[in-house]
Phi, psi and omega in degrees: 000131172296099207257308190225131170230127206239105178230136167214132172059065169230128181054233183270349186263132159273305162209132214226125160226113184240140168251124194266175188256177183266345185263233171268109175263150179227140171245139179224169171161187184272171180302119167105357168298356175084031178285321171302325181315323172307316184294317177307321184295317190285339181285303180316307182287005179245030169093007181282156184323145154261153194219121175316323183295339171292336164321115187303138171324102186114332195259163180265317196216144177247140183231139177213128188216134177233166182240126175250125185269146183253125160271188178295310176292310179288343187275335174282328172314304192250008174300321179288329178286315174288326174298316171292337169259008181052058194246342189294146174266075199314330177279350185206051168326333184267358162238160169223123168258145172228145189214153182204128173242145179249108185261141181309307181234130175105174186273171186264154173256168173200136187235134167240131186050043169090347188251151187297131173224170171278151181298341179298291181336298196295321183298304177324299175294303176321319173307324191263336201239326189242151177230111180247122171233122186207216186281344179266021158076020198269101180205138185294315180307333177275356178255110188307329159320312177296334165340294197274356167277326171305307191300301185292321184291310178311320189262008177052051178237030174274348174301296175320300175314320184285338191283323183305308184302344184270319184301314194301313183302312172315328182274324169316295182310306190298310191287344149308296178301322159311310188300306179306312183290330171274323167287342199237029186292331181284311179323292187300319168312312188297315192291337189286314183300318192280319175309326177302302182307306179303312175313309178303317184280334171295310188295310186290345167280327178068047179295147168233152172292319185290320217292317188301332170294314169298314169312308182307312183290315188302306182318297188306321187292309196289317173314335183234040192285318174294320169291328173306302174311314186304296181309324171288311190295322159313294187308326180285316182295337179285303190293323191266350184086171186226100187301311185302323183261002177078027191247122197289159180251176184293326198282318183294316182306305172314320175293315178301315201293307197282335171299313180296330167282337179295321184289326188270327167313318185294313182289313168239119169297340178297339186274358192305318186296336186273333164311304180319293197309311180302304181316295182302321178296319174301331177270338164302315170306320163299309175313307198283324183301307184297324187277336171303303183308304163310312171306318180283342183267357192259314194297074190252124177300126171241084173300332159302311188284337166292338184277327180279335169274344171283325206270331186287319185289323175287340165293313174299308191300314201274340169280338187280314191299335186281325182274340164084035176224177200255334207215141171295327160337294189303320180302318191289320174308315190282304178315317182288316192289312184296335182269346184270336171304294171321315186289322176303315173297336180279344186243026173299311192299322178298317182298332178294313196286332160317301179295311184301324171290326189270349187276322160303315165302297180317304189301312184299312181297317190288326182304317189285328162300298173288000166268344155312313184289323197284336179264347168289292201300321185290333164291320182278336180290323182294317182284342159300319184291325179300313181288331169306312190287323181285329174301301188296326171299320171311325179263037176046058167228056210279335190263002180294148176230118178228142184229152183249121165274114186264138176204136195238150176234125159315146180201122183314327183254018193269174172306159180239134174249120192044231179248038168239156173255136172229156177278150198208162179217190190286358173257352169114199186272354204259131165266138178243109185225145172280138177242148182217155164221117194278327184250118183327136176084357179266148180291155152290151173208167195300137182294350177275343172281338207236326186276127168211177184038236176284332158324302182293324170290341183269321186298297199292330194276337182279318180293323189303309181294337183270338190243012174336302192276342180274324180278100184287337175306113193287341196230115174254141193231118160261099182258109165058053181276004186262352192301130168086356183246167189257188177293314178316311187288327191300318178282353176276318189298312173307319192296305196279343178291306185306317179293349174273339176284349164303334172250333174228179173262133180234112161267131190213143173250124183221161172255355191261130176293312185315335181272306164339300201289332170293000177297153169253345168216138178250119184231141190251136168232136178239144167286121179235165176259131160223119192059043197065003184239142169303140178219137177275140199228138162221132181231138185304147183261094189271355177222168176315302186303315170299330178288318157320307177297326180280328180285313167307321191275352166280331188287342203063029180210083187278018184300179161274346171273336186288306177319310164313308186301312176302333167285328186269346175263324177288318184286324190286317181314309178292323167298322172287320180297324191279342178308000000 
């Protein structure tokens, strides 16, 4: 629901703030008072092209802003749009603000919930929330692609159609995989050859996830074997001593210490623990000397083994470079993935056969549901046409013909119905378009190409009346809907618009008092002089006296008799609205 509209420095409007009601809102006023400028302002909020000349004389920028209250249905409709652009106001998710700023110099800007957006996004949001019929001809009913949606809502076919859409999505995915398997067969074979070579190479390497660290350590030892042998021999000599030079070693010294402590412990038993310690140290030193001597003897330079290590490490490095990984574990993981992909490629013929079978099943299932949809649409289309014709008769278009045209096209790759194949999409096999003949003798033609002016307004109104339950657009705006119709039919139009407001918020600009009398909220537009400049002001008429004076002025009879006529018009409208 459009709750508030705020306008500043736009065309002949200096500053304006309006609060609209949930039902039937009517704006009236003399010709040239600026009523339709409000509609122009709303259209800018919905992405219409901005012109710097729209900025009020003397101003540098025009600002138009609206506040929309979202109910559960409208919130669901635009939630995806708002989420996609990260525009949801978590602090107040029940409201949506749209803003447009037009600069006399420079580009205009658009905002949703205070965040800058493209004007195209305003148009997307607008298509979900608003339906405007006016001199611009912006109307969803005149977009043929929208007709099938309206018919399916009218016929309560949306659930069946949603199931069809899921099948079509599955078919599309299956066919895409089939194209890949067929078109890329040579490429897949080349890929299989490459994968087979890579897997064989990795398997032949017989890698172990822990071996690289061990290889590096062994290579380091071999590369430093001479130094290791020298140092180990020196350490062993220090422990064992040098008999040729008469130099005692640490082992002999420790044994001497142990022998002395043995004698001391025999005299003083308190030293027995110290003897044990000295004995252990001497034995440990002797074992260490033997270990170091063996190590020095084994630490010989082995160029052949060093070469083997270098070759093994280079193989690992080459595999890591080739597969762009950093470890042996990652090489092994790549081999596992490549093996799995290779198996899938080698099974592609089997997979293709499975997909072909599933494609045939889906095409027949889609054909079955599409056939059911088409039959239901044909019956609903006839019912819809009859209701629209009755509504048009009420609007003085008694001889108008209206039909819902369903067309199908055969296609060699289409869904299967019996022994025939039809072009289809997620909505089925039907192209749906509303057709009209407004005058006797004229053939039925597409609605979008026939209707214009007041005739278009009445056709649209008839359709809206019939499709009220099906049409989910929450805000309907009518500019000059009374064009080409008189007072008597104006009352009929007023009652029908009022009835629409039971399911939608309706805003209407009108010159007809009979139509305006049905308003739940009545606004009067006037041109006033402000600072030597004309400015449009719009004010709500809050009581019957104000409304009666305005209706009398619209009748062109502000006299006592005119006031009485206005009272009668208002009373008849209220009586009609209560029926």
